[in-house]
Coordinates of C-alpha atoms and ligand atoms in Angstrom, one line a residue:
M1 CA -14.2 -35.3 33.6
A2 CA -16.3 -33.0 35.8
E3 CA -16.5 -29.4 34.4
H4 CA -16.4 -26.6 36.9
P5 CA -18.9 -24.2 35.4
D6 CA -17.0 -21.1 36.4
R7 CA -13.6 -22.2 35.1
R8 CA -14.5 -23.6 31.7
C9 CA -13.0 -21.7 28.9
C10 CA -12.1 -21.6 25.2
L11 CA -8.6 -20.9 23.9
G12 CA -7.8 -18.5 21.0
W13 CA -4.4 -18.7 19.4
D14 CA -2.7 -16.2 17.1
F15 CA 0.2 -17.3 14.9
S16 CA 1.2 -13.8 13.7
T17 CA 4.3 -12.5 12.0
Q18 CA 6.2 -11.6 15.2
Q19 CA 4.8 -13.9 17.9
V20 CA 2.5 -16.7 18.9
K21 CA -0.1 -15.5 21.4
V22 CA -2.9 -17.3 23.3
V23 CA -5.8 -16.1 25.3
A24 CA -8.3 -18.1 27.4
V25 CA -11.8 -16.7 27.4
D26 CA -14.4 -17.9 30.0
T27 CA -18.1 -18.6 29.5
K28 CA -18.9 -14.9 30.3
L29 CA -16.5 -14.0 27.4
D30 CA -14.0 -12.4 29.8
V31 CA -10.3 -12.9 29.1
I32 CA -8.9 -14.9 32.0
Y33 CA -5.4 -15.8 30.8
E34 CA -3.0 -14.5 28.1
D35 CA 0.5 -15.4 27.2
S36 CA 2.9 -15.0 24.2
V37 CA 6.2 -16.1 22.7
H38 CA 8.1 -13.5 20.8
F39 CA 10.1 -15.0 18.0
D40 CA 13.1 -12.5 17.9
R41 CA 13.4 -12.3 21.6
D42 CA 12.4 -15.7 22.9
L43 CA 13.7 -17.9 20.0
P44 CA 16.9 -16.0 19.0
E45 CA 18.4 -19.2 17.5
F46 CA 16.2 -18.7 14.4
R47 CA 17.8 -15.2 13.9
T48 CA 14.7 -13.5 12.6
Q49 CA 14.0 -9.8 12.5
G50 CA 10.4 -9.0 13.1
G51 CA 9.8 -12.8 12.9
V52 CA 11.1 -13.0 9.3
H53 CA 14.2 -13.3 7.1
I54 CA 14.4 -10.8 4.4
H55 CA 16.5 -12.2 1.6
K56 CA 19.2 -10.5 -0.5
D57 CA 16.8 -9.6 -3.3
R58 CA 14.7 -7.7 -0.7
L59 CA 11.6 -9.2 -2.3
T60 CA 11.7 -12.7 -0.8
V61 CA 10.6 -12.9 2.8
T62 CA 10.3 -16.2 4.7
S63 CA 10.0 -17.6 8.2
P64 CA 11.4 -20.9 9.5
V65 CA 8.5 -23.4 10.0
L66 CA 10.3 -25.0 12.9
M67 CA 10.3 -21.7 14.7
W68 CA 6.5 -21.7 14.7
V69 CA 6.5 -25.3 16.0
K70 CA 9.0 -24.5 18.8
A71 CA 7.0 -21.4 19.8
L72 CA 4.0 -23.6 20.4
D73 CA 6.1 -25.9 22.6
V74 CA 7.5 -23.0 24.6
I75 CA 4.1 -21.3 25.2
L76 CA 2.5 -24.6 26.3
E77 CA 5.3 -25.2 28.7
K78 CA 4.9 -21.6 30.0
M79 CA 1.2 -22.2 30.6
K80 CA 1.9 -25.5 32.4
A81 CA 4.5 -23.8 34.6
S82 CA 2.0 -21.1 35.5
G83 CA -0.5 -23.7 36.7
F84 CA -3.0 -23.2 33.8
D85 CA -5.7 -25.9 34.1
F86 CA -5.9 -27.4 30.6
S87 CA -8.6 -29.8 31.6
Q88 CA -11.1 -26.9 31.6
V89 CA -10.7 -26.0 27.9
L90 CA -13.9 -26.9 26.1
A91 CA -12.6 -26.0 22.6
L92 CA -9.9 -24.0 20.9
S93 CA -9.5 -22.2 17.6
G94 CA -7.0 -19.7 16.2
A95 CA -5.7 -17.3 13.6
G96 CA -2.6 -17.2 11.4
Q97 CA -1.0 -14.4 9.4
Q98 CA -2.7 -14.6 6.1
H99 CA -1.2 -16.0 2.9
G100 CA 1.9 -17.7 4.4
S101 CA 2.2 -21.4 3.5
V102 CA 3.7 -24.6 5.0
Y103 CA 4.9 -27.6 3.0
W104 CA 4.5 -31.0 4.7
K105 CA 6.9 -33.8 3.5
V106 CA 5.6 -37.2 2.4
G107 CA 5.1 -39.2 5.6
A108 CA 4.5 -36.2 7.8
G109 CA 0.8 -37.0 8.2
L110 CA 1.8 -40.3 9.8
T111 CA 4.2 -38.6 12.2
L112 CA 1.5 -36.1 13.2
K113 CA -0.9 -39.0 14.0
N114 CA 1.6 -40.8 16.1
L115 CA 3.1 -38.0 18.3
S116 CA 4.6 -39.3 21.5
P117 CA 3.8 -37.3 24.6
E118 CA 7.4 -38.0 25.8
S119 CA 9.1 -35.3 23.6
S120 CA 8.4 -31.9 22.2
L121 CA 6.6 -31.2 18.9
H122 CA 9.8 -29.5 17.7
Q123 CA 11.9 -32.7 18.2
Q124 CA 9.3 -34.9 16.5
L125 CA 8.5 -32.7 13.5
Q126 CA 12.0 -31.8 12.5
M127 CA 12.1 -33.9 9.4
C128 CA 8.4 -33.3 8.4
F129 CA 8.8 -30.3 6.1
S130 CA 9.9 -30.2 2.5
I131 CA 10.5 -26.5 2.6
S132 CA 12.1 -25.2 5.8
D133 CA 11.6 -21.5 5.1
C134 CA 8.0 -20.6 4.4
P135 CA 7.0 -17.7 2.2
V136 CA 5.0 -15.2 4.3
W137 CA 2.6 -12.3 3.5
M138 CA 5.5 -9.8 3.2
D139 CA 7.0 -11.6 0.2
S140 CA 6.6 -9.8 -3.1
S141 CA 8.8 -12.0 -5.3
T142 CA 6.2 -13.6 -7.5
S143 CA 5.3 -10.9 -10.0
A144 CA 6.0 -13.2 -12.9
Q145 CA 3.7 -15.9 -11.5
C146 CA 1.0 -13.3 -11.0
R147 CA 1.1 -12.1 -14.6
Q148 CA 1.0 -15.8 -15.7
L149 CA -2.0 -16.5 -13.6
E150 CA -3.9 -13.5 -14.8
A151 CA -3.1 -14.3 -18.4
T152 CA -4.3 -17.9 -18.1
L153 CA -7.6 -16.8 -16.4
G154 CA -8.4 -14.1 -19.1
G155 CA -7.1 -11.0 -17.2
A156 CA -7.1 -9.4 -13.8
Q157 CA -10.8 -8.6 -13.8
A158 CA -11.8 -12.2 -14.5
L159 CA -9.5 -13.5 -11.8
C160 CA -10.9 -11.1 -9.3
R161 CA -14.5 -11.9 -10.2
L162 CA -13.7 -15.6 -9.5
T163 CA -11.4 -15.4 -6.5
G164 CA -12.2 -12.0 -4.9
S165 CA -8.8 -10.5 -5.8
R166 CA -6.6 -9.8 -8.8
A167 CA -3.3 -11.6 -8.6
Y168 CA -1.2 -10.4 -5.7
E169 CA 2.4 -11.4 -5.0
R170 CA 1.8 -12.5 -1.4
F171 CA -1.3 -14.7 -2.3
T172 CA -0.5 -18.3 -1.8
G173 CA -1.3 -19.7 -5.3
N174 CA 1.4 -17.5 -6.8
Q175 CA 3.8 -18.5 -4.0
I176 CA 3.1 -22.2 -4.7
A177 CA 3.7 -21.7 -8.4
K178 CA 7.1 -20.1 -7.7
I179 CA 8.1 -23.0 -5.5
Y180 CA 7.0 -25.5 -8.1
Q181 CA 8.9 -23.7 -10.8
Q182 CA 12.1 -23.1 -8.8
N183 CA 12.2 -26.2 -6.6
P184 CA 10.2 -29.0 -8.4
E185 CA 11.8 -31.7 -6.3
A186 CA 10.7 -30.2 -3.0
Y187 CA 7.3 -29.7 -4.5
S188 CA 7.0 -33.3 -5.5
Q189 CA 8.1 -34.4 -2.0
T190 CA 5.2 -32.4 -0.5
E191 CA 2.1 -34.4 0.5
R192 CA 0.2 -31.5 1.9
I193 CA 0.2 -27.7 1.7
S194 CA -1.3 -25.7 4.6
L195 CA -1.8 -22.0 5.3
V196 CA -0.3 -20.8 8.6
S197 CA -3.8 -21.1 10.1
S198 CA -4.5 -24.6 9.0
F199 CA -0.9 -25.7 9.8
A200 CA -1.4 -24.5 13.4
A201 CA -4.8 -26.3 13.6
S202 CA -3.1 -29.5 12.3
L203 CA -0.6 -29.3 15.2
F204 CA -3.5 -29.4 17.7
L205 CA -5.5 -32.0 15.7
G206 CA -2.7 -34.4 15.1
S207 CA -3.8 -34.7 11.5
Y208 CA -4.1 -32.4 8.5
S209 CA -6.7 -29.6 9.0
P210 CA -8.6 -28.3 6.0
I211 CA -8.1 -24.7 4.9
D212 CA -11.2 -22.7 5.9
Y213 CA -13.0 -20.7 3.2
S214 CA -12.2 -17.3 4.7
D215 CA -8.4 -17.7 4.9
G216 CA -8.6 -19.8 1.7
S217 CA -9.8 -16.6 -0.1
G218 CA -6.3 -15.2 0.2
M219 CA -4.8 -17.6 -2.2
N220 CA -6.1 -16.6 -5.7
L221 CA -7.3 -20.2 -5.9
L222 CA -10.8 -20.4 -4.3
Q223 CA -14.0 -19.6 -6.1
I224 CA -15.4 -17.4 -3.4
Q225 CA -19.1 -17.8 -4.5
D226 CA -19.0 -21.6 -4.9
K227 CA -16.5 -22.3 -2.1
V228 CA -14.5 -24.8 -4.3
W229 CA -11.0 -24.6 -5.6
S230 CA -10.9 -23.2 -9.1
Q231 CA -9.6 -25.9 -11.5
A232 CA -8.3 -23.2 -13.9
C233 CA -6.3 -21.5 -11.1
L234 CA -5.0 -24.7 -9.7
G235 CA -3.9 -25.8 -13.2
A236 CA -2.2 -22.5 -13.8
C237 CA -0.1 -22.7 -10.6
A238 CA 1.2 -26.3 -10.2
P239 CA 0.3 -29.9 -11.0
H240 CA -1.6 -32.2 -8.5
L241 CA -2.3 -29.2 -6.4
E242 CA -5.9 -30.1 -5.4
E243 CA -4.7 -33.3 -3.6
K244 CA -2.0 -31.4 -1.8
L245 CA -4.5 -28.7 -0.6
G246 CA -7.4 -31.1 0.5
L247 CA -11.0 -29.9 0.5
P248 CA -11.7 -26.5 1.9
A249 CA -14.0 -26.3 4.9
L250 CA -16.7 -24.1 6.4
P251 CA -15.2 -21.5 8.8
C252 CA -16.0 -22.3 12.4
S253 CA -16.4 -26.0 11.7
V254 CA -15.5 -28.4 14.5
L255 CA -12.6 -30.4 13.0
G256 CA -12.5 -33.1 15.7
A257 CA -11.0 -33.7 19.2
I258 CA -7.6 -32.5 20.3
S259 CA -4.7 -35.0 19.6
S260 CA -4.0 -37.4 22.5
Y261 CA -0.5 -35.8 22.6
Y262 CA -2.0 -32.8 24.4
V263 CA -4.2 -34.9 26.6
Q264 CA -1.3 -36.9 27.9
R265 CA 1.4 -34.2 28.0
Y266 CA -0.6 -31.2 29.3
G267 CA -3.8 -32.6 30.7
F268 CA -6.3 -31.3 28.1
S269 CA -9.7 -33.1 28.2
P270 CA -10.0 -35.7 25.4
E271 CA -13.3 -33.9 24.7
C272 CA -11.6 -30.6 23.9
K273 CA -12.7 -29.6 20.3
V274 CA -10.5 -28.1 17.7
V275 CA -12.4 -25.6 15.6
A276 CA -11.1 -24.5 12.1
F277 CA -8.4 -21.8 12.4
T278 CA -8.7 -18.8 10.0
G279 CA -6.7 -15.7 8.9
D280 CA -5.8 -13.0 11.4
N281 CA -7.9 -10.4 9.6
P282 CA -11.1 -12.6 9.4
A283 CA -10.5 -13.6 13.1
S284 CA -10.3 -9.9 14.1
L285 CA -13.6 -9.2 12.3
A286 CA -15.0 -11.8 14.7
G287 CA -13.1 -10.4 17.7
M288 CA -14.4 -6.9 17.1
K289 CA -17.9 -8.3 16.9
L290 CA -18.5 -6.6 13.5
E291 CA -22.0 -7.0 12.0
E292 CA -23.3 -6.3 8.5
G293 CA -22.7 -2.7 7.5
D294 CA -19.9 -2.2 10.1
I295 CA -16.4 -1.1 9.4
A296 CA -13.1 -1.5 11.3
V297 CA -10.3 0.9 10.5
S298 CA -6.8 0.5 11.7
L299 CA -4.9 3.8 11.4
G300 CA -1.4 2.7 11.7
T301 CA 1.9 2.9 9.7
S302 CA -0.4 1.7 6.9
D303 CA -4.1 2.0 7.1
T304 CA -6.2 -1.2 6.9
L305 CA -9.9 -1.4 6.6
F306 CA -12.1 -4.4 6.8
L307 CA -15.9 -4.6 6.6
W308 CA -18.8 -7.0 6.6
L309 CA -20.5 -7.4 3.2
R310 CA -23.6 -9.2 2.0
E311 CA -23.3 -8.8 -1.8
P312 CA -19.7 -8.1 -2.9
T313 CA -18.6 -6.8 -6.2
P314 CA -15.0 -7.8 -6.5
A315 CA -12.9 -4.9 -7.8
L316 CA -9.3 -4.5 -9.0
E317 CA -8.4 -2.7 -5.8
G318 CA -8.9 -4.6 -2.5
H319 CA -9.9 -8.1 -1.6
I320 CA -13.1 -10.0 -1.0
F321 CA -12.9 -12.9 1.4
C322 CA -15.6 -15.4 2.5
N323 CA -17.0 -14.3 5.8
P324 CA -15.4 -16.1 8.8
V325 CA -18.6 -16.0 10.9
D326 CA -21.6 -16.2 8.6
P327 CA -20.9 -18.5 5.6
R328 CA -23.6 -16.7 3.5
H329 CA -21.8 -13.4 3.7
Y330 CA -18.4 -11.9 2.8
M331 CA -15.8 -9.5 4.1
A332 CA -13.7 -6.9 2.3
L333 CA -10.1 -6.0 3.1
L334 CA -8.4 -2.8 1.9
C335 CA -4.8 -1.9 2.7
F336 CA -3.4 1.6 2.1
K337 CA 0.3 2.1 2.4
N338 CA 0.3 5.9 2.9
G339 CA -1.1 6.0 6.5
S340 CA 0.5 7.5 9.5
L341 CA 3.8 8.3 8.0
M342 CA 2.1 10.5 5.4
R343 CA 0.0 12.2 8.2
E344 CA 3.2 12.8 10.2
K345 CA 4.9 14.3 7.2
I346 CA 2.1 16.8 6.6
R347 CA 2.0 17.5 10.3
D348 CA 5.8 18.4 10.2
E349 CA 5.4 20.5 7.0
S350 CA 2.2 22.3 7.7
A351 CA 1.7 22.2 11.5
S352 CA 5.3 22.7 12.8
G353 CA 5.4 19.1 13.9
S354 CA 2.5 19.6 16.4
W355 CA -0.6 17.4 16.5
S356 CA -2.4 20.1 18.4
D357 CA -1.8 22.6 15.6
F358 CA -2.8 19.9 13.1
S359 CA -6.1 19.5 15.1
K360 CA -6.6 23.2 15.1
A361 CA -6.3 23.3 11.3
L362 CA -9.0 20.6 11.1
R363 CA -11.3 22.6 13.4
S364 CA -10.8 25.9 11.6
T365 CA -11.6 24.5 8.1
E366 CA -15.0 23.4 6.9
M367 CA -16.3 20.0 6.0
G368 CA -15.7 19.6 2.2
N369 CA -12.7 21.9 2.4
G370 CA -14.2 24.6 0.1
G371 CA -14.0 22.1 -2.8
N372 CA -10.2 21.5 -2.4
L373 CA -9.2 17.9 -2.7
G374 CA -5.8 16.2 -2.4
F375 CA -4.2 12.8 -2.8
Y376 CA -0.9 12.2 -1.0
F377 CA 1.2 9.2 -1.8
D378 CA 4.8 9.8 -0.8
V379 CA 5.5 6.1 -1.0
M380 CA 4.1 4.0 -3.8
E381 CA 0.5 3.4 -2.9
I382 CA -1.0 -0.1 -3.4
T383 CA -4.7 1.1 -3.4
P384 CA -4.3 2.3 -6.2
E385 CA -0.8 1.8 -7.5
M386 CA 0.3 5.4 -7.7
T387 CA 2.7 7.9 -6.3
G388 CA 3.1 11.6 -5.8
R389 CA 1.0 14.5 -4.4
H390 CA -2.0 15.7 -6.4
R391 CA -4.1 18.7 -5.4
F392 CA -7.2 19.9 -7.1
N393 CA -9.2 23.2 -6.5
I394 CA -12.9 23.7 -6.6
E395 CA -12.7 24.2 -10.5
N396 CA -11.1 20.7 -10.6
Q397 CA -7.8 22.3 -11.7
E398 CA -4.6 20.7 -10.5
V399 CA -2.7 23.2 -8.3
A400 CA 0.9 23.0 -6.9
A401 CA 0.1 23.9 -3.3
F402 CA -2.6 24.7 -0.7
P403 CA -2.5 27.0 2.3
R404 CA -1.4 25.1 5.4
D405 CA -4.9 24.5 7.0
V406 CA -6.4 23.5 3.6
E407 CA -3.5 21.1 3.0
I408 CA -4.2 19.3 6.4
R409 CA -7.9 18.9 5.7
A410 CA -7.3 17.9 2.1
L411 CA -5.0 15.1 3.4
I412 CA -7.4 13.7 6.0
E413 CA -10.5 14.1 3.9
G414 CA -8.7 12.6 0.9
Q415 CA -7.5 9.6 2.9
F416 CA -11.0 8.8 4.3
M417 CA -12.9 9.5 1.0
A418 CA -10.5 7.0 -0.7
K419 CA -11.5 4.5 1.9
R420 CA -15.2 5.1 1.4
I421 CA -15.0 5.1 -2.4
H422 CA -12.9 1.9 -2.6
A423 CA -15.2 0.2 0.0
E424 CA -18.2 1.2 -2.1
S425 CA -16.7 -0.2 -5.3
L426 CA -16.4 -3.5 -3.5
G427 CA -20.2 -3.5 -2.8
Y428 CA -20.2 -1.8 0.6
Q429 CA -23.1 0.6 1.5
V430 CA -23.3 2.7 4.7
M431 CA -26.4 1.6 6.7
P432 CA -28.4 3.5 9.3
K433 CA -26.9 1.2 12.0
T434 CA -23.3 1.3 10.6
K435 CA -20.7 1.7 13.3
I436 CA -17.0 2.4 12.6
L437 CA -14.5 0.9 15.0
A438 CA -11.2 2.8 14.8
T439 CA -7.9 1.6 16.2
G440 CA -4.2 2.4 15.9
G441 CA -2.1 5.6 16.6
A442 CA -4.3 8.1 14.8
S443 CA -7.5 6.8 16.5
H444 CA -6.4 8.9 19.6
N445 CA -7.0 12.1 17.7
T446 CA -10.6 13.1 18.0
D447 CA -10.4 15.8 15.2
I448 CA -9.2 13.2 12.8
L449 CA -12.0 10.8 13.9
Q450 CA -14.6 13.6 13.4
V451 CA -13.5 13.8 9.7
L452 CA -13.9 10.0 9.5
A453 CA -17.4 10.3 11.0
D454 CA -18.3 13.1 8.6
V455 CA -17.0 11.3 5.5
F456 CA -19.0 8.1 6.3
G457 CA -21.9 9.8 8.0
A458 CA -21.6 7.2 10.8
S459 CA -20.7 7.0 14.5
V460 CA -17.0 6.2 15.3
Y461 CA -15.9 4.3 18.3
V462 CA -12.3 3.8 19.4
T463 CA -11.2 0.3 20.3
D464 CA -8.1 -1.6 21.1
T465 CA -7.4 -4.5 18.7
A466 CA -4.2 -5.7 20.2
N467 CA -5.8 -9.0 21.0
S468 CA -8.7 -9.1 18.6
A469 CA -7.5 -12.0 16.4
C470 CA -6.9 -14.2 19.5
V471 CA -10.0 -13.2 21.3
G472 CA -12.0 -13.5 18.1
S473 CA -10.7 -17.1 17.8
A474 CA -11.9 -17.9 21.3
Y475 CA -15.3 -16.5 20.5
R476 CA -15.4 -18.6 17.3
A477 CA -14.5 -21.7 19.3
F478 CA -17.5 -21.0 21.6
H479 CA -19.7 -20.2 18.6
A480 CA -18.8 -23.4 16.8
R481 CA -19.2 -25.6 19.8
R482 CA -22.8 -24.3 20.1
D483 CA -23.4 -24.5 16.4
K484 CA -21.9 -28.1 16.1
R485 CA -20.8 -27.6 12.5
T486 CA -18.6 -30.6 11.8
V487 CA -16.3 -31.7 9.0
S488 CA -15.7 -35.2 7.9
Q489 CA -12.0 -35.7 7.5
Ligands
XUL1 C1 -3.7 -9.2 4.6 C2 -2.2 -9.3 4.9 C3 -1.8 -9.0 6.3 C4 -1.4 -10.3 7.1 C5 -0.8 -9.9 8.4 O1 -3.9 -9.4 3.3 O2 -1.4 -9.6 4.1 O3 -2.7 -8.2 7.0 O4 -2.6 -11.0 7.3 O5 -0.7 -10.9 9.3

């Protein structure tokens, strides 16, 4: 099929918590098309809130797997109706919310291979899953399995040296262990377990996609240095797990050509390549074009930080993942629960609810805050697990209160110092070329960003990450096509 040089593109997909999104990026890396399907709004029959079901125990959080399948049908039909020219797609890749898992029933692989272009994916895959409600990253119901895994591996430190993280409730190995313990029949009827990312790639490939090293690092199962499943972790979680997971694959590897289903139903070229999908955070690292030494900080309801690392030192707080772009390197991810809500509370208490007074306080106090330091965790923090407000003066004595301006600087300096200290304990070092990319609500306040720049001694740039996982996936598709990394299936 003739390729029109100016219309050729790669697709980047994002299967996130609340929606499925797609962008088409042309050969100049400009976004030429975008679309989305919002689960609550566009697929109300699944009755999700924010894309999930929160169960009665408040700890179990799941999403219906058929909702994700149907969302793909709907978005492809929307693209077709809008006249999108599928024949120009050179390659596609994508991202998925991290940690969520999909359970394919015995025989599903065969159904995937023999999809008929006459009907939708949703119709054909209805009977293909042994678990209809998939655990997602918001689930925190597996504390017992976490303690079990750490105990088997010789403690939290040993597990985090091996897999990049201590045991976390949302990490997939612990979720699989819970399913095996509570629903052994469904587990034994499962022929393949995918992450959300590799599940989505499988839909395009028409066969099971491997899990890539980067998203695979969010499972408490992968030895992140050697890039192989840890036999000790697998054994601690469930029997016959290795065969259900398949071999993990290099990020950005070309998995094969798109299934003939898409060629016949939508007019994709049979040459269109499917490139391994990865987690949304790794995909965003690619989308924001981070390089070694760079940091991305999302200052939202909670604060998230991710960075590119060469030599990680896994620590009890935070996560180390294999790097999604350069397989010799790593990335770190840190989540802080007390982000914007805490900043808003202190704004209300110490700046009469005004961001402009809050900024004035930052400008009228000095860098270092005269030695006054504070930690503010109104909700139980996860990095570290701790609660309460703790203030220390220059003599390192705990004090009950600070003057208003000092309180405001103590909060912001404290939040950013915690980010730097935790990043450094994971092996991060600020480099002369380090740039910090800030996104999210608080990134619009230049006085807050000045403190961020001062704490890290680096330049801060404001960026919009709304599409970074999608766009990053399209970049990875281009990158992989050039690189020609392939996987034997
Ligand atoms: C990362 C995590 C979340 C999800 C959101 O560890 O749990 O950021 O990836 O989609």
